[in-house]
PDB file of C-alpha atoms in Angstrom:
ATOM      1  CA  UNK A   1      22.665   2.547   1.625  1.00  0.00           C
ATOM      2  CA  UNK A   2      25.734   0.319   1.654  1.00  0.00           C
ATOM      3  CA  UNK A   3      28.833   1.338  -0.255  1.00  0.00           C
ATOM      4  CA  UNK A   4      29.851  -0.736  -3.230  1.00  0.00           C
ATOM      5  CA  UNK A   5      33.372  -2.087  -2.840  1.00  0.00           C
ATOM      6  CA  UNK A   6      34.519  -1.500  -6.441  1.00  0.00           C
ATOM      7  CA  UNK A   7      33.136   0.505  -9.334  1.00  0.00           C
ATOM      8  CA  UNK A   8      34.773   0.137 -12.723  1.00  0.00           C
ATOM      9  CA  UNK A   9      34.080   2.689 -15.454  1.00  0.00           C
ATOM     10  CA  UNK A  10      34.867   1.318 -18.929  1.00  0.00           C
ATOM     11  CA  UNK A  11      34.680   4.027 -21.582  1.00  0.00           C
ATOM     12  CA  UNK A  12      37.125   5.159 -24.251  1.00  0.00           C
ATOM     13  CA  UNK A  13      36.360   8.822 -23.538  1.00  0.00           C
ATOM     14  CA  UNK A  14      38.692   9.988 -20.761  1.00  0.00           C
ATOM     15  CA  UNK A  15      36.550  13.074 -20.117  1.00  0.00           C
ATOM     16  CA  UNK A  16      33.457  10.896 -19.590  1.00  0.00           C
ATOM     17  CA  UNK A  17      35.445   8.667 -17.223  1.00  0.00           C
ATOM     18  CA  UNK A  18      36.694  11.721 -15.326  1.00  0.00           C
ATOM     19  CA  UNK A  19      33.212  13.251 -14.959  1.00  0.00           C
ATOM     20  CA  UNK A  20      31.623   9.940 -13.928  1.00  0.00           C
ATOM     21  CA  UNK A  21      34.421   9.235 -11.469  1.00  0.00           C
ATOM     22  CA  UNK A  22      33.985  12.681  -9.950  1.00  0.00           C
ATOM     23  CA  UNK A  23      30.221  12.206  -9.622  1.00  0.00           C
ATOM     24  CA  UNK A  24      30.632   8.823  -7.946  1.00  0.00           C
ATOM     25  CA  UNK A  25      33.190  10.274  -5.524  1.00  0.00           C
ATOM     26  CA  UNK A  26      30.900  13.200  -4.736  1.00  0.00           C
ATOM     27  CA  UNK A  27      28.081  10.786  -3.907  1.00  0.00           C
ATOM     28  CA  UNK A  28      30.510   8.643  -1.851  1.00  0.00           C
ATOM     29  CA  UNK A  29      28.954   5.400  -3.089  1.00  0.00           C
ATOM     30  CA  UNK A  30      32.078   3.302  -3.662  1.00  0.00           C
ATOM     31  CA  UNK A  31      35.221   2.397  -1.786  1.00  0.00           C
ATOM     32  CA  UNK A  32      37.270   2.100  -4.996  1.00  0.00           C
ATOM     33  CA  UNK A  33      36.641   3.661  -8.394  1.00  0.00           C
ATOM     34  CA  UNK A  34      38.726   2.540 -11.345  1.00  0.00           C
ATOM     35  CA  UNK A  35      38.653   3.442 -15.022  1.00  0.00           C
ATOM     36  CA  UNK A  36      39.530   1.583 -18.207  1.00  0.00           C
ATOM     37  CA  UNK A  37      39.485   2.893 -21.767  1.00  0.00           C
ATOM     38  CA  UNK A  38      38.438  -0.339 -23.507  1.00  0.00           C
ATOM     39  CA  UNK A  39      37.025  -3.758 -22.771  1.00  0.00           C
ATOM     40  CA  UNK A  40      40.420  -5.440 -22.731  1.00  0.00           C
ATOM     41  CA  UNK A  41      41.682  -3.129 -19.960  1.00  0.00           C
ATOM     42  CA  UNK A  42      38.350  -3.669 -18.210  1.00  0.00           C
ATOM     43  CA  UNK A  43      38.849  -7.436 -18.177  1.00  0.00           C
ATOM     44  CA  UNK A  44      42.308  -6.959 -16.645  1.00  0.00           C
ATOM     45  CA  UNK A  45      40.699  -4.952 -13.842  1.00  0.00           C
ATOM     46  CA  UNK A  46      38.008  -7.616 -13.337  1.00  0.00           C
ATOM     47  CA  UNK A  47      40.736 -10.253 -12.872  1.00  0.00           C
ATOM     48  CA  UNK A  48      42.420  -7.991 -10.322  1.00  0.00           C
ATOM     49  CA  UNK A  49      39.123  -7.414  -8.464  1.00  0.00           C
ATOM     50  CA  UNK A  50      38.479 -11.121  -8.185  1.00  0.00           C
ATOM     51  CA  UNK A  51      42.028 -11.840  -7.074  1.00  0.00           C
ATOM     52  CA  UNK A  52      42.206  -9.073  -4.446  1.00  0.00           C
ATOM     53  CA  UNK A  53      38.605  -8.734  -3.254  1.00  0.00           C
ATOM     54  CA  UNK A  54      37.118 -12.213  -3.043  1.00  0.00           C
ATOM     55  CA  UNK A  55      33.982 -11.420  -1.032  1.00  0.00           C
ATOM     56  CA  UNK A  56      32.837  -8.024  -2.125  1.00  0.00           C
ATOM     57  CA  UNK A  57      30.573  -6.294  -4.566  1.00  0.00           C
ATOM     58  CA  UNK A  58      31.537  -4.893  -7.932  1.00  0.00           C
ATOM     59  CA  UNK A  59      29.668  -2.618 -10.304  1.00  0.00           C
ATOM     60  CA  UNK A  60      30.770  -1.993 -13.871  1.00  0.00           C
ATOM     61  CA  UNK A  61      29.500   0.845 -16.043  1.00  0.00           C
ATOM     62  CA  UNK A  62      30.263  -0.329 -19.582  1.00  0.00           C
ATOM     63  CA  UNK A  63      30.153   1.640 -22.829  1.00  0.00           C
ATOM     64  CA  UNK A  64      29.305  -0.157 -26.080  1.00  0.00           C
ATOM     65  CA  UNK A  65      31.379   1.593 -28.733  1.00  0.00           C
ATOM     66  CA  UNK A  66      35.113   1.479 -27.949  1.00  0.00           C
ATOM     67  CA  UNK A  67      38.322   0.643 -29.796  1.00  0.00           C
ATOM     68  CA  UNK A  68      40.436  -2.465 -29.075  1.00  0.00           C
ATOM     69  CA  UNK A  69      37.526  -4.345 -27.420  1.00  0.00           C
ATOM     70  CA  UNK A  70      34.009  -2.925 -27.410  1.00  0.00           C
ATOM     71  CA  UNK A  71      31.328  -3.502 -24.787  1.00  0.00           C
ATOM     72  CA  UNK A  72      29.697  -6.432 -26.572  1.00  0.00           C
ATOM     73  CA  UNK A  73      33.061  -8.193 -27.002  1.00  0.00           C
ATOM     74  CA  UNK A  74      33.719  -7.505 -23.299  1.00  0.00           C
ATOM     75  CA  UNK A  75      30.419  -9.185 -22.367  1.00  0.00           C
ATOM     76  CA  UNK A  76      31.203 -12.217 -24.546  1.00  0.00           C
ATOM     77  CA  UNK A  77      34.624 -12.629 -22.927  1.00  0.00           C
ATOM     78  CA  UNK A  78      33.278 -11.922 -19.431  1.00  0.00           C
ATOM     79  CA  UNK A  79      30.764 -14.754 -19.810  1.00  0.00           C
ATOM     80  CA  UNK A  80      33.582 -17.239 -20.459  1.00  0.00           C
ATOM     81  CA  UNK A  81      35.561 -16.263 -17.351  1.00  0.00           C
ATOM     82  CA  UNK A  82      35.789 -18.717 -14.489  1.00  0.00           C
ATOM     83  CA  UNK A  83      36.165 -16.368 -11.540  1.00  0.00           C
ATOM     84  CA  UNK A  84      35.368 -16.712  -7.858  1.00  0.00           C
ATOM     85  CA  UNK A  85      32.253 -14.763  -6.887  1.00  0.00           C
ATOM     86  CA  UNK A  86      31.588 -13.697 -10.478  1.00  0.00           C
ATOM     87  CA  UNK A  87      27.924 -13.446  -9.519  1.00  0.00           C
ATOM     88  CA  UNK A  88      28.859 -10.426  -7.359  1.00  0.00           C
ATOM     89  CA  UNK A  89      29.833  -8.460 -10.466  1.00  0.00           C
ATOM     90  CA  UNK A  90      26.958  -6.402 -11.833  1.00  0.00           C
ATOM     91  CA  UNK A  91      27.175  -4.718 -15.211  1.00  0.00           C
ATOM     92  CA  UNK A  92      25.276  -1.619 -16.272  1.00  0.00           C
ATOM     93  CA  UNK A  93      25.524  -0.611 -19.923  1.00  0.00           C
ATOM     94  CA  UNK A  94      26.052   3.140 -20.183  1.00  0.00           C
ATOM     95  CA  UNK A  95      25.982   4.306 -23.773  1.00  0.00           C
ATOM     96  CA  UNK A  96      24.772   6.877 -26.253  1.00  0.00           C
ATOM     97  CA  UNK A  97      23.909   4.061 -28.661  1.00  0.00           C
ATOM     98  CA  UNK A  98      20.252   3.444 -29.349  1.00  0.00           C
ATOM     99  CA  UNK A  99      21.090   1.115 -32.244  1.00  0.00           C
ATOM    100  CA  UNK A 100      18.519  -1.701 -32.194  1.00  0.00           C
ATOM    101  CA  UNK A 101      21.161  -4.243 -33.240  1.00  0.00           C
ATOM    102  CA  UNK A 102      23.358  -3.265 -30.282  1.00  0.00           C
ATOM    103  CA  UNK A 103      20.421  -3.503 -27.896  1.00  0.00           C
ATOM    104  CA  UNK A 104      19.404  -6.936 -29.252  1.00  0.00           C
ATOM    105  CA  UNK A 105      22.979  -8.197 -28.801  1.00  0.00           C
ATOM    106  CA  UNK A 106      23.146  -6.842 -25.258  1.00  0.00           C
ATOM    107  CA  UNK A 107      19.883  -8.567 -24.317  1.00  0.00           C
ATOM    108  CA  UNK A 108      21.684 -11.924 -24.747  1.00  0.00           C
ATOM    109  CA  UNK A 109      23.852 -11.157 -21.718  1.00  0.00           C
ATOM    110  CA  UNK A 110      23.159 -10.853 -18.028  1.00  0.00           C
ATOM    111  CA  UNK A 111      23.355  -7.157 -17.267  1.00  0.00           C
ATOM    112  CA  UNK A 112      21.600  -5.233 -14.512  1.00  0.00           C
ATOM    113  CA  UNK A 113      20.439  -2.313 -16.610  1.00  0.00           C
ATOM    114  CA  UNK A 114      20.854  -0.287 -19.808  1.00  0.00           C
ATOM    115  CA  UNK A 115      21.285   3.466 -19.276  1.00  0.00           C
ATOM    116  CA  UNK A 116      21.812   6.264 -21.740  1.00  0.00           C
ATOM    117  CA  UNK A 117      24.564   8.797 -21.228  1.00  0.00           C
ATOM    118  CA  UNK A 118      25.167  11.001 -19.423  1.00  0.00           C
ATOM    119  CA  UNK A 119      25.395   9.365 -16.032  1.00  0.00           C
ATOM    120  CA  UNK A 120      23.547  11.518 -13.509  1.00  0.00           C
ATOM    121  CA  UNK A 121      23.058  11.513  -9.769  1.00  0.00           C
ATOM    122  CA  UNK A 122      19.474  10.294 -10.280  1.00  0.00           C
ATOM    123  CA  UNK A 123      20.606   7.380 -12.451  1.00  0.00           C
ATOM    124  CA  UNK A 124      23.283   6.370  -9.961  1.00  0.00           C
ATOM    125  CA  UNK A 125      20.859   6.485  -7.057  1.00  0.00           C
ATOM    126  CA  UNK A 126      18.356   4.366  -9.022  1.00  0.00           C
ATOM    127  CA  UNK A 127      21.057   1.785  -9.820  1.00  0.00           C
ATOM    128  CA  UNK A 128      22.056   1.704  -6.147  1.00  0.00           C
ATOM    129  CA  UNK A 129      18.454   1.375  -5.013  1.00  0.00           C
ATOM    130  CA  UNK A 130      17.999  -1.555  -7.421  1.00  0.00           C
ATOM    131  CA  UNK A 131      21.330  -2.942  -6.160  1.00  0.00           C
ATOM    132  CA  UNK A 132      20.103  -2.917  -2.566  1.00  0.00           C
ATOM    133  CA  UNK A 133      16.917  -4.741  -3.607  1.00  0.00           C
ATOM    134  CA  UNK A 134      18.914  -7.289  -5.585  1.00  0.00           C
ATOM    135  CA  UNK A 135      21.345  -7.930  -2.722  1.00  0.00           C
ATOM    136  CA  UNK A 136      18.490  -8.572  -0.277  1.00  0.00           C
ATOM    137  CA  UNK A 137      16.486 -10.979  -2.462  1.00  0.00           C
TER     138      UNK A 137
END
């Protein structure tokens, strides 16, 4: 399985970010793992990815409920961005929310998958397996 160049964890819970970062490092699935505590910080990282890594793959694990800019606001703003190789950025929603309104709003956006917390080794491996299939279509 190929390594993903950049993984971005966007969650307002620093402990969740720490645990997920540790799990991703243990599985050695990414060259770079970055965290952000809200959607606004996440967008800043996306701009940096696209400026510094023009031809690589990016995976974002995005929470829904966050202060400053939540996951749905992030998706709205992300869709308006004009970035090189934006199609190489894949977003996976990772949330405890099972609110039907949230899920309906998320369905309007292009995301790879919706997962419930916590992130586990099995979930990561499934995302990566789907990633490999997607990249070889």
